[in-house]
Amino acid sequence: ARFHATLCPYKTSYPTDAHYLYYSGNEKAWPYTEHAEPAPRGHRQVAKGLSSGHALLAALMESAMRAGVAFRPLSRVHALSCEDGAVRGVRYRTVDVDDPAIAARVATHRRLSAVAGKLGNWAPAIGKRLGRRAEAIWQAQAVEAAERAGAVVVSAGGFVFNREMKAKYAGGFADIVPLGTVGDDGTGINLGVAAGGSTDHLERMTAWRFLSPPSALLEGVTVGPDGDRIANEDLYGATHSQVMVARYGGRGYLIVDAEIWRKARAQIRHQTQAFQKIQAAYLFSTGHQKAGTLGGLAARIGVPAEALVATVGAYNDGIASGAGDPAHKAAELCTPLQVGPFYAIDISIRNSPAFPAPGLTLGGLRVDEDTGQVLTAADTPVAGLYAAGRTAVGICSNSYVSGLSLADGIFSGRRAGAHAAGSRVA
């Protein structure tokens, strides 16, 4: 895996291909600056656009193949096999991708799945239709199979694509755009529960409502439906959204003035990836409200005018007096909102194709902190069963910041694999 150290000079949720280190989380935001010295980081492997994750996993997979791992693509586990109270293998259905008689159907399935996976995050209806076509091919070709082993590591993602589980646990995150693949359907978690495992943090989810790029938008003020401040805008997008969900049920607005609006518009060309340009095109054309005064803007978005004027006034006064932003936003991102017209962007957690709020689930099977073994409700290990990644409770199950699925997935996978390697089966 290859990483670069080029530092992005502005705050962003995801940098252009010129930058690979950046302040991607809460490193420079209050209150985290009171506990750790800010340092730039990043989880982008050298690759174009959003393909960094694919490139990293390709490198990991190539390494696994060199080590002799037997890979079974187009396979789906439906049951764990147990012997003498221990998990000792899996039962699954699989498609033989090397069978020349079905090569054309396998190729069609691969194409449909690739497109459905991409559109599933941005155009769910189309993604589902293509996914159903791919599923029909798989169902027609899949045959029963089984494997026996000393241990099983379940690492099958979360449950953001399981409609029933999501509806049960999502709360204020109910309308996030599912981020992941159709395999994030809770199957791994449910397999572990069926074997005696217990779960936690299933209600914990993340919503990525980023305010930048363009970075100038962070100089605005976010308010809830009551006109009060949500939180300091330089927080990581998921952290800010967590506050918005907890306090306002996922509803809120970003308020900026004419000078910030012009500055942000000028930054779009140089600070955005292609997918971010699409969102910016919507926000700066029809995806905002505009009025000559703050009171008029409040009426347009349906918040109390007196409260909005007071919130912006307190922000402006803190900057002017030198006392600083009452919400403790970093000084370099504090610009007074004084010049009309004023603009409002609806940053609510809503499933909108033009301005999606993607998210994923964070809870899962409870595991032993030292071994990765799945735990029962009585805190005893389920013999032979491990969980990793978003199938398990992990580092980011309480709160998500940038890159933790990659970091936690690799860490928890190594932990489980190292302990499971000591298992043997006759």
Short mmCIF file of C-alpha atoms in Angstrom, two decimals:
data_model
loop_
_atom_site.label_atom_id
_atom_site.label_comp_id
_atom_site.label_asym_id
_atom_site.label_seq_id
_atom_site.Cartn_x
_atom_site.Cartn_y
_atom_site.Cartn_z
CA ALA A 1 0.00 0.00 0.00
CA ARG A 2 1.35 3.41 -0.95
CA PHE A 3 0.70 6.68 0.86
CA HIS A 4 1.86 10.23 0.17
CA ALA A 5 2.56 13.04 2.63
CA THR A 6 1.41 16.08 0.63
CA LEU A 7 -0.49 18.30 3.08
CA CYS A 8 -3.80 19.94 2.17
CA PRO A 9 -3.62 23.64 3.17
CA TYR A 10 -7.34 23.99 3.93
CA LYS A 11 -9.94 22.15 6.00
CA THR A 12 -11.87 19.60 3.94
CA SER A 13 -13.84 16.40 4.26
CA TYR A 14 -11.93 14.79 1.39
CA PRO A 15 -9.09 16.43 -0.55
CA THR A 16 -8.28 16.61 -4.23
CA ASP A 17 -5.76 14.20 -5.76
CA ALA A 18 -2.99 16.71 -5.04
CA HIS A 19 -3.21 16.04 -1.29
CA TYR A 20 -3.03 12.94 0.89
CA LEU A 21 -2.48 14.31 4.39
CA TYR A 22 -5.13 16.62 5.79
CA TYR A 23 -6.98 17.53 8.96
CA SER A 24 -9.66 14.98 8.26
CA GLY A 25 -11.37 14.69 11.64
CA ASN A 26 -11.53 16.79 14.81
CA GLU A 27 -7.78 17.37 15.09
CA LYS A 28 -8.02 21.18 15.05
CA ALA A 29 -11.52 21.53 16.55
CA TRP A 30 -12.63 22.33 20.09
CA PRO A 31 -12.81 20.57 22.53
CA TYR A 32 -10.38 18.03 21.07
CA THR A 33 -7.57 20.57 20.87
CA GLU A 34 -7.64 20.69 24.68
CA HIS A 35 -6.64 17.03 24.85
CA ALA A 36 -4.21 16.47 21.98
CA GLU A 37 -1.84 18.45 19.82
CA PRO A 38 -3.33 18.78 16.32
CA ALA A 39 -1.59 16.76 13.63
CA PRO A 40 -2.62 16.19 10.03
CA ARG A 41 -3.40 12.65 8.97
CA GLY A 42 -5.17 10.84 6.19
CA HIS A 43 -6.26 7.41 5.07
CA ARG A 44 -5.99 7.84 1.32
CA GLN A 45 -3.79 5.40 -0.52
CA VAL A 46 -2.30 6.81 -3.71
CA ALA A 47 -5.17 6.58 -6.20
CA LYS A 48 -7.48 8.81 -8.19
CA GLY A 49 -10.70 10.19 -6.75
CA LEU A 50 -12.63 7.85 -4.48
CA SER A 51 -10.77 4.71 -5.61
CA SER A 52 -8.32 4.87 -2.70
CA GLY A 53 -10.20 2.23 -0.73
CA HIS A 54 -10.34 -0.11 -3.72
CA ALA A 55 -6.59 0.30 -4.25
CA LEU A 56 -5.82 -0.44 -0.60
CA LEU A 57 -8.00 -3.56 -0.53
CA ALA A 58 -6.48 -4.74 -3.80
CA ALA A 59 -3.02 -4.55 -2.21
CA LEU A 60 -4.24 -6.43 0.86
CA MET A 61 -5.93 -9.08 -1.25
CA GLU A 62 -2.85 -9.60 -3.42
CA SER A 63 -0.83 -10.12 -0.25
CA ALA A 64 -3.36 -12.67 1.01
CA MET A 65 -3.26 -14.56 -2.28
CA ARG A 66 0.53 -14.74 -2.12
CA ALA A 67 0.21 -16.18 1.38
CA GLY A 68 -1.95 -19.00 0.04
CA VAL A 69 -5.44 -17.87 1.02
CA ALA A 70 -8.18 -19.76 -0.82
CA PHE A 71 -10.67 -17.20 -2.07
CA ARG A 72 -14.30 -18.16 -2.79
CA PRO A 73 -15.95 -15.30 -4.70
CA LEU A 74 -19.72 -15.13 -5.22
CA SER A 75 -20.29 -17.09 -2.01
CA ARG A 76 -22.84 -16.45 0.72
CA VAL A 77 -22.70 -18.02 4.18
CA HIS A 78 -26.14 -18.88 5.58
CA ALA A 79 -25.21 -20.90 8.69
CA LEU A 80 -22.36 -21.60 11.09
CA SER A 81 -21.49 -25.25 11.77
CA CYS A 82 -21.11 -26.22 15.42
CA GLU A 83 -19.53 -29.30 17.01
CA ASP A 84 -19.42 -29.97 20.75
CA GLY A 85 -20.43 -26.40 21.55
CA ALA A 86 -17.83 -24.76 19.29
CA VAL A 87 -18.09 -23.12 15.88
CA ARG A 88 -16.19 -25.35 13.47
CA GLY A 89 -17.05 -24.12 9.99
CA VAL A 90 -19.66 -22.64 7.68
CA ARG A 91 -22.40 -23.74 5.32
CA TYR A 92 -22.81 -21.56 2.26
CA ARG A 93 -23.95 -21.28 -1.33
CA THR A 94 -21.45 -20.46 -4.04
CA VAL A 95 -21.04 -20.00 -7.77
CA ASP A 96 -18.12 -21.67 -9.53
CA VAL A 97 -16.57 -18.72 -11.34
CA ASP A 98 -14.15 -21.03 -13.18
CA ASP A 99 -16.91 -23.05 -14.88
CA PRO A 100 -16.73 -22.12 -18.60
CA ALA A 101 -20.37 -23.09 -19.06
CA ILE A 102 -21.54 -20.12 -16.99
CA ALA A 103 -18.70 -17.68 -17.75
CA ALA A 104 -20.98 -15.27 -19.62
CA ARG A 105 -23.48 -15.14 -16.74
CA VAL A 106 -20.70 -14.62 -14.21
CA ALA A 107 -19.38 -11.72 -16.31
CA THR A 108 -22.87 -10.19 -16.49
CA HIS A 109 -23.27 -10.57 -12.75
CA ARG A 110 -19.93 -8.83 -12.19
CA ARG A 111 -20.91 -5.87 -14.40
CA LEU A 112 -24.34 -5.48 -12.84
CA SER A 113 -22.96 -5.71 -9.31
CA ALA A 114 -20.26 -3.12 -9.98
CA VAL A 115 -22.71 -0.57 -11.32
CA ALA A 116 -25.36 -1.38 -8.70
CA GLY A 117 -22.81 -0.92 -5.94
CA LYS A 118 -21.90 2.57 -7.11
CA LEU A 119 -25.48 3.68 -7.78
CA GLY A 120 -26.70 2.14 -4.53
CA ASN A 121 -25.18 5.06 -2.63
CA TRP A 122 -26.25 7.90 -4.94
CA ALA A 123 -29.30 6.60 -6.84
CA PRO A 124 -30.73 3.84 -4.63
CA ALA A 125 -33.76 3.06 -6.81
CA ILE A 126 -31.64 2.34 -9.90
CA GLY A 127 -29.06 0.50 -7.83
CA LYS A 128 -31.75 -1.77 -6.41
CA ARG A 129 -33.09 -2.67 -9.85
CA LEU A 130 -29.66 -3.63 -11.13
CA GLY A 131 -28.94 -5.44 -7.88
CA ARG A 132 -32.09 -7.54 -8.29
CA ARG A 133 -30.96 -8.59 -11.78
CA ALA A 134 -27.56 -9.61 -10.42
CA GLU A 135 -29.26 -11.47 -7.55
CA ALA A 136 -31.41 -13.46 -9.96
CA ILE A 137 -28.29 -14.63 -11.82
CA TRP A 138 -26.63 -15.66 -8.57
CA GLN A 139 -29.68 -17.52 -7.28
CA ALA A 140 -29.94 -19.49 -10.53
CA GLN A 141 -26.29 -20.62 -10.44
CA ALA A 142 -25.45 -21.01 -6.73
CA VAL A 143 -24.95 -24.48 -5.22
CA GLU A 144 -24.63 -25.71 -1.63
CA ALA A 145 -21.15 -26.09 -0.08
CA ALA A 146 -19.48 -26.35 3.31
CA GLU A 147 -16.09 -25.73 4.89
CA ARG A 148 -14.70 -27.06 8.16
CA ALA A 149 -12.13 -25.16 10.21
CA GLY A 150 -10.75 -24.60 13.66
CA ALA A 151 -12.34 -21.17 13.85
CA VAL A 152 -14.51 -18.72 11.93
CA VAL A 153 -13.93 -14.96 11.71
CA VAL A 154 -17.08 -13.09 10.71
CA SER A 155 -16.28 -9.79 9.01
CA ALA A 156 -19.31 -8.98 6.89
CA GLY A 157 -19.93 -5.28 7.50
CA GLY A 158 -22.82 -3.72 9.38
CA PHE A 159 -26.57 -3.61 8.68
CA VAL A 160 -27.21 -0.30 6.93
CA PHE A 161 -28.82 -2.19 4.01
CA ASN A 162 -31.13 -4.20 6.28
CA ARG A 163 -34.36 -2.21 6.18
CA GLU A 164 -35.95 -3.88 9.21
CA MET A 165 -32.90 -3.62 11.48
CA LYS A 166 -32.24 -0.05 10.40
CA ALA A 167 -35.84 0.97 11.07
CA LYS A 168 -35.64 -0.64 14.53
CA TYR A 169 -32.43 1.05 15.67
CA ALA A 170 -31.83 4.14 13.51
CA GLY A 171 -33.75 6.83 15.42
CA GLY A 172 -32.60 10.21 14.09
CA PHE A 173 -30.39 8.45 11.52
CA ALA A 174 -33.34 6.80 9.77
CA ASP A 175 -32.97 8.84 6.59
CA ILE A 176 -29.25 8.45 5.97
CA VAL A 177 -28.23 7.28 2.50
CA PRO A 178 -26.82 3.77 3.07
CA LEU A 179 -23.08 3.79 2.47
CA GLY A 180 -21.60 0.39 1.71
CA THR A 181 -22.64 -2.62 -0.32
CA VAL A 182 -25.69 -4.84 -0.33
CA GLY A 183 -23.63 -7.22 1.82
CA ASP A 184 -24.02 -4.78 4.72
CA ASP A 185 -27.34 -6.42 5.53
CA GLY A 186 -26.74 -7.64 9.08
CA THR A 187 -26.16 -11.27 8.07
CA GLY A 188 -22.80 -11.46 9.84
CA ILE A 189 -24.22 -10.03 13.06
CA ASN A 190 -27.23 -12.35 12.95
CA LEU A 191 -25.02 -15.39 12.33
CA GLY A 192 -23.10 -14.53 15.47
CA VAL A 193 -26.29 -14.06 17.51
CA ALA A 194 -27.59 -17.44 16.30
CA ALA A 195 -24.40 -19.03 17.66
CA GLY A 196 -24.91 -17.47 21.09
CA GLY A 197 -23.22 -14.11 20.64
CA SER A 198 -24.51 -10.83 22.05
CA THR A 199 -24.67 -7.34 20.55
CA ASP A 200 -24.22 -3.74 21.64
CA HIS A 201 -24.35 -0.20 20.23
CA LEU A 202 -26.74 -1.21 17.45
CA GLU A 203 -28.41 2.19 17.82
CA ARG A 204 -25.11 3.96 17.11
CA MET A 205 -24.80 5.19 13.53
CA THR A 206 -22.99 7.92 11.68
CA ALA A 207 -24.21 10.53 9.20
CA TRP A 208 -21.70 12.35 7.02
CA ARG A 209 -23.23 15.77 6.47
CA PHE A 210 -20.06 17.63 5.54
CA LEU A 211 -20.03 21.42 5.38
CA SER A 212 -16.89 21.55 3.22
CA PRO A 213 -15.46 21.76 0.64
CA PRO A 214 -15.51 24.59 -0.28
CA SER A 215 -13.71 25.45 2.94
CA ALA A 216 -15.16 28.97 3.21
CA LEU A 217 -18.55 27.51 4.14
CA LEU A 218 -17.03 26.55 7.51
CA GLU A 219 -16.92 30.27 8.25
CA GLY A 220 -20.71 30.31 8.46
CA VAL A 221 -22.94 29.49 11.43
CA THR A 222 -25.10 26.37 11.81
CA VAL A 223 -28.44 26.64 13.60
CA GLY A 224 -31.24 24.30 14.53
CA PRO A 225 -34.95 24.83 13.86
CA ASP A 226 -35.11 27.05 16.96
CA GLY A 227 -32.43 29.39 15.58
CA ASP A 228 -29.86 28.45 18.23
CA ARG A 229 -26.30 27.41 17.38
CA ILE A 230 -25.77 23.67 16.77
CA ALA A 231 -22.02 23.44 17.41
CA ASN A 232 -18.67 24.74 16.16
CA GLU A 233 -18.69 24.24 12.41
CA ASP A 234 -15.08 23.00 12.19
CA LEU A 235 -16.03 19.70 13.82
CA TYR A 236 -15.75 16.61 11.66
CA GLY A 237 -18.94 16.26 9.62
CA ALA A 238 -20.12 13.13 11.43
CA THR A 239 -19.43 14.68 14.85
CA HIS A 240 -21.38 17.82 13.97
CA SER A 241 -24.21 15.65 12.61
CA GLN A 242 -24.25 13.63 15.82
CA VAL A 243 -24.92 16.81 17.79
CA MET A 244 -27.58 17.85 15.27
CA VAL A 245 -29.32 14.48 15.53
CA ALA A 246 -29.20 14.44 19.33
CA ARG A 247 -30.47 18.01 19.77
CA TYR A 248 -32.68 18.59 16.74
CA GLY A 249 -33.62 15.21 15.31
CA GLY A 250 -31.21 15.71 12.43
CA ARG A 251 -32.52 19.11 11.25
CA GLY A 252 -30.44 22.23 10.75
CA TYR A 253 -29.24 25.05 8.50
CA LEU A 254 -25.92 26.63 7.55
CA ILE A 255 -26.07 30.44 7.44
CA VAL A 256 -23.53 32.57 5.52
CA ASP A 257 -23.40 36.11 4.20
CA ALA A 258 -22.64 37.43 0.71
CA GLU A 259 -18.88 37.70 1.20
CA ILE A 260 -18.51 34.11 2.42
CA TRP A 261 -20.82 32.95 -0.38
CA ARG A 262 -18.63 34.59 -3.04
CA LYS A 263 -15.46 33.24 -1.46
CA ALA A 264 -16.86 29.71 -1.31
CA ARG A 265 -18.06 29.81 -4.92
CA ALA A 266 -14.55 30.79 -6.07
CA GLN A 267 -13.05 27.81 -4.20
CA ILE A 268 -15.15 25.12 -5.89
CA ARG A 269 -12.89 24.70 -8.91
CA HIS A 270 -9.70 24.06 -6.92
CA GLN A 271 -10.94 22.33 -3.75
CA THR A 272 -13.37 19.69 -4.97
CA GLN A 273 -13.42 16.20 -6.42
CA ALA A 274 -15.94 15.42 -9.18
CA PHE A 275 -18.63 14.15 -6.79
CA GLN A 276 -18.20 17.25 -4.63
CA LYS A 277 -18.55 19.52 -7.67
CA ILE A 278 -21.94 17.93 -8.39
CA GLN A 279 -23.16 18.71 -4.88
CA ALA A 280 -21.74 22.24 -5.02
CA ALA A 281 -23.50 22.85 -8.33
CA TYR A 282 -26.80 22.03 -6.64
CA LEU A 283 -26.13 24.06 -3.48
CA PHE A 284 -25.05 27.18 -5.37
CA SER A 285 -27.91 27.03 -7.87
CA THR A 286 -31.23 25.82 -6.43
CA GLY A 287 -30.17 24.21 -3.16
CA HIS A 288 -30.32 27.26 -0.93
CA GLN A 289 -32.56 30.03 0.38
CA LYS A 290 -31.67 33.71 0.08
CA ALA A 291 -32.90 36.96 1.63
CA GLY A 292 -31.70 40.54 2.05
CA THR A 293 -31.78 40.40 5.86
CA LEU A 294 -31.35 37.75 8.54
CA GLY A 295 -34.96 38.29 9.59
CA GLY A 296 -36.12 37.73 6.04
CA LEU A 297 -33.97 34.59 5.76
CA ALA A 298 -35.41 33.27 9.02
CA ALA A 299 -38.89 33.59 7.55
CA ARG A 300 -37.80 31.72 4.41
CA ILE A 301 -36.46 28.73 6.36
CA GLY A 302 -39.04 28.75 9.14
CA VAL A 303 -36.91 29.54 12.20
CA PRO A 304 -37.62 32.27 14.78
CA ALA A 305 -36.15 35.52 13.46
CA GLU A 306 -35.27 36.87 16.90
CA ALA A 307 -33.30 33.73 17.78
CA LEU A 308 -31.41 33.65 14.48
CA VAL A 309 -30.47 37.34 14.74
CA ALA A 310 -29.31 36.78 18.33
CA THR A 311 -27.20 33.74 17.39
CA VAL A 312 -25.45 35.52 14.54
CA GLY A 313 -25.08 38.65 16.67
CA ALA A 314 -23.33 36.72 19.46
CA TYR A 315 -20.99 35.19 16.87
CA ASN A 316 -20.17 38.57 15.34
CA ASP A 317 -19.71 40.21 18.76
CA GLY A 318 -17.29 37.50 19.90
CA ILE A 319 -15.13 38.06 16.83
CA ALA A 320 -15.25 41.86 17.11
CA SER A 321 -14.45 41.95 20.83
CA GLY A 322 -11.58 39.50 20.61
CA ALA A 323 -13.29 37.13 23.03
CA GLY A 324 -13.71 34.65 20.20
CA ASP A 325 -16.57 32.56 18.93
CA PRO A 326 -18.93 31.49 21.76
CA ALA A 327 -18.92 28.01 20.22
CA HIS A 328 -15.08 27.95 20.14
CA LYS A 329 -14.60 27.58 16.39
CA ALA A 330 -10.96 28.00 15.34
CA ALA A 331 -10.10 31.69 14.97
CA GLU A 332 -8.88 31.31 11.37
CA LEU A 333 -12.37 30.14 10.37
CA CYS A 334 -14.24 32.94 12.12
CA THR A 335 -15.57 35.60 9.77
CA PRO A 336 -18.41 37.94 10.82
CA LEU A 337 -21.72 37.56 8.98
CA GLN A 338 -22.58 41.17 8.12
CA VAL A 339 -23.03 41.69 4.40
CA GLY A 340 -26.38 40.93 2.80
CA PRO A 341 -27.86 39.12 1.10
CA PHE A 342 -27.73 36.17 3.47
CA TYR A 343 -27.90 32.51 2.42
CA ALA A 344 -29.14 29.34 4.11
CA ILE A 345 -28.35 25.74 3.16
CA ASP A 346 -30.54 23.00 4.61
CA ILE A 347 -28.05 20.56 6.17
CA SER A 348 -30.69 18.23 7.60
CA ILE A 349 -30.07 14.48 7.53
CA ARG A 350 -32.24 13.68 4.54
CA ASN A 351 -32.03 11.16 1.74
CA SER A 352 -31.58 13.57 -1.15
CA PRO A 353 -29.98 12.50 -4.47
CA ALA A 354 -28.58 16.00 -5.05
CA PHE A 355 -27.28 16.49 -1.51
CA PRO A 356 -27.10 13.06 0.15
CA ALA A 357 -26.20 12.44 3.79
CA PRO A 358 -24.48 9.05 3.61
CA GLY A 359 -24.02 6.94 6.70
CA LEU A 360 -23.42 3.51 8.15
CA THR A 361 -24.01 1.47 11.28
CA LEU A 362 -21.41 1.28 14.05
CA GLY A 363 -22.61 -1.42 16.47
CA GLY A 364 -22.37 -5.17 16.23
CA LEU A 365 -21.29 -8.31 18.03
CA ARG A 366 -19.57 -7.86 21.37
CA VAL A 367 -16.01 -9.19 21.31
CA ASP A 368 -13.21 -9.85 23.75
CA GLU A 369 -10.83 -6.88 23.66
CA ASP A 370 -7.71 -9.06 23.61
CA THR A 371 -8.71 -11.82 21.21
CA GLY A 372 -11.65 -10.67 19.07
CA GLN A 373 -13.70 -13.69 20.18
CA VAL A 374 -17.46 -13.14 20.15
CA LEU A 375 -18.91 -12.87 23.66
CA THR A 376 -22.18 -14.19 25.03
CA ALA A 377 -24.44 -12.02 27.19
CA ALA A 378 -22.64 -13.57 30.19
CA ASP A 379 -19.26 -12.34 28.86
CA THR A 380 -17.99 -15.83 28.01
CA PRO A 381 -16.39 -16.44 24.59
CA VAL A 382 -18.28 -18.38 21.93
CA ALA A 383 -15.71 -21.08 21.18
CA GLY A 384 -14.32 -20.90 17.67
CA LEU A 385 -16.12 -17.66 16.71
CA TYR A 386 -14.54 -14.25 16.11
CA ALA A 387 -15.82 -10.97 14.65
CA ALA A 388 -14.05 -8.03 13.06
CA GLY A 389 -14.77 -4.76 11.26
CA ARG A 390 -18.23 -3.28 11.45
CA THR A 391 -19.69 -6.70 12.27
CA ALA A 392 -18.16 -6.19 15.71
CA VAL A 393 -18.24 -3.53 18.38
CA GLY A 394 -15.01 -1.64 17.74
CA ILE A 395 -12.96 1.49 18.17
CA CYS A 396 -15.54 3.73 16.48
CA SER A 397 -18.77 2.13 17.72
CA ASN A 398 -19.53 5.08 19.99
CA SER A 399 -18.56 7.87 17.59
CA TYR A 400 -17.10 7.89 14.10
CA VAL A 401 -14.31 10.01 12.70
CA SER A 402 -12.58 9.86 9.36
CA GLY A 403 -10.79 6.64 8.43
CA LEU A 404 -11.79 4.54 11.42
CA SER A 405 -13.50 1.78 9.44
CA LEU A 406 -10.23 1.10 7.61
CA ALA A 407 -8.13 1.41 10.76
CA ASP A 408 -10.47 -0.61 12.98
CA GLY A 409 -11.10 -3.21 10.28
CA ILE A 410 -7.40 -3.89 9.80
CA PHE A 411 -6.67 -3.83 13.55
CA SER A 412 -9.57 -6.08 14.56
CA GLY A 413 -8.95 -8.46 11.66
CA ARG A 414 -5.32 -8.91 12.66
CA ARG A 415 -6.32 -9.39 16.30
CA ALA A 416 -8.89 -12.07 15.47
CA GLY A 417 -6.67 -13.77 12.90
CA ALA A 418 -3.68 -13.94 15.23
CA HIS A 419 -5.69 -15.65 17.97
CA ALA A 420 -7.67 -17.88 15.63
CA ALA A 421 -4.45 -19.10 14.01
CA GLY A 422 -3.83 -21.14 17.13
CA SER A 423 -7.03 -23.12 16.55
CA ARG A 424 -6.83 -26.55 14.95
CA VAL A 425 -9.48 -28.99 13.80
CA ALA A 426 -9.02 -32.69 13.03
#
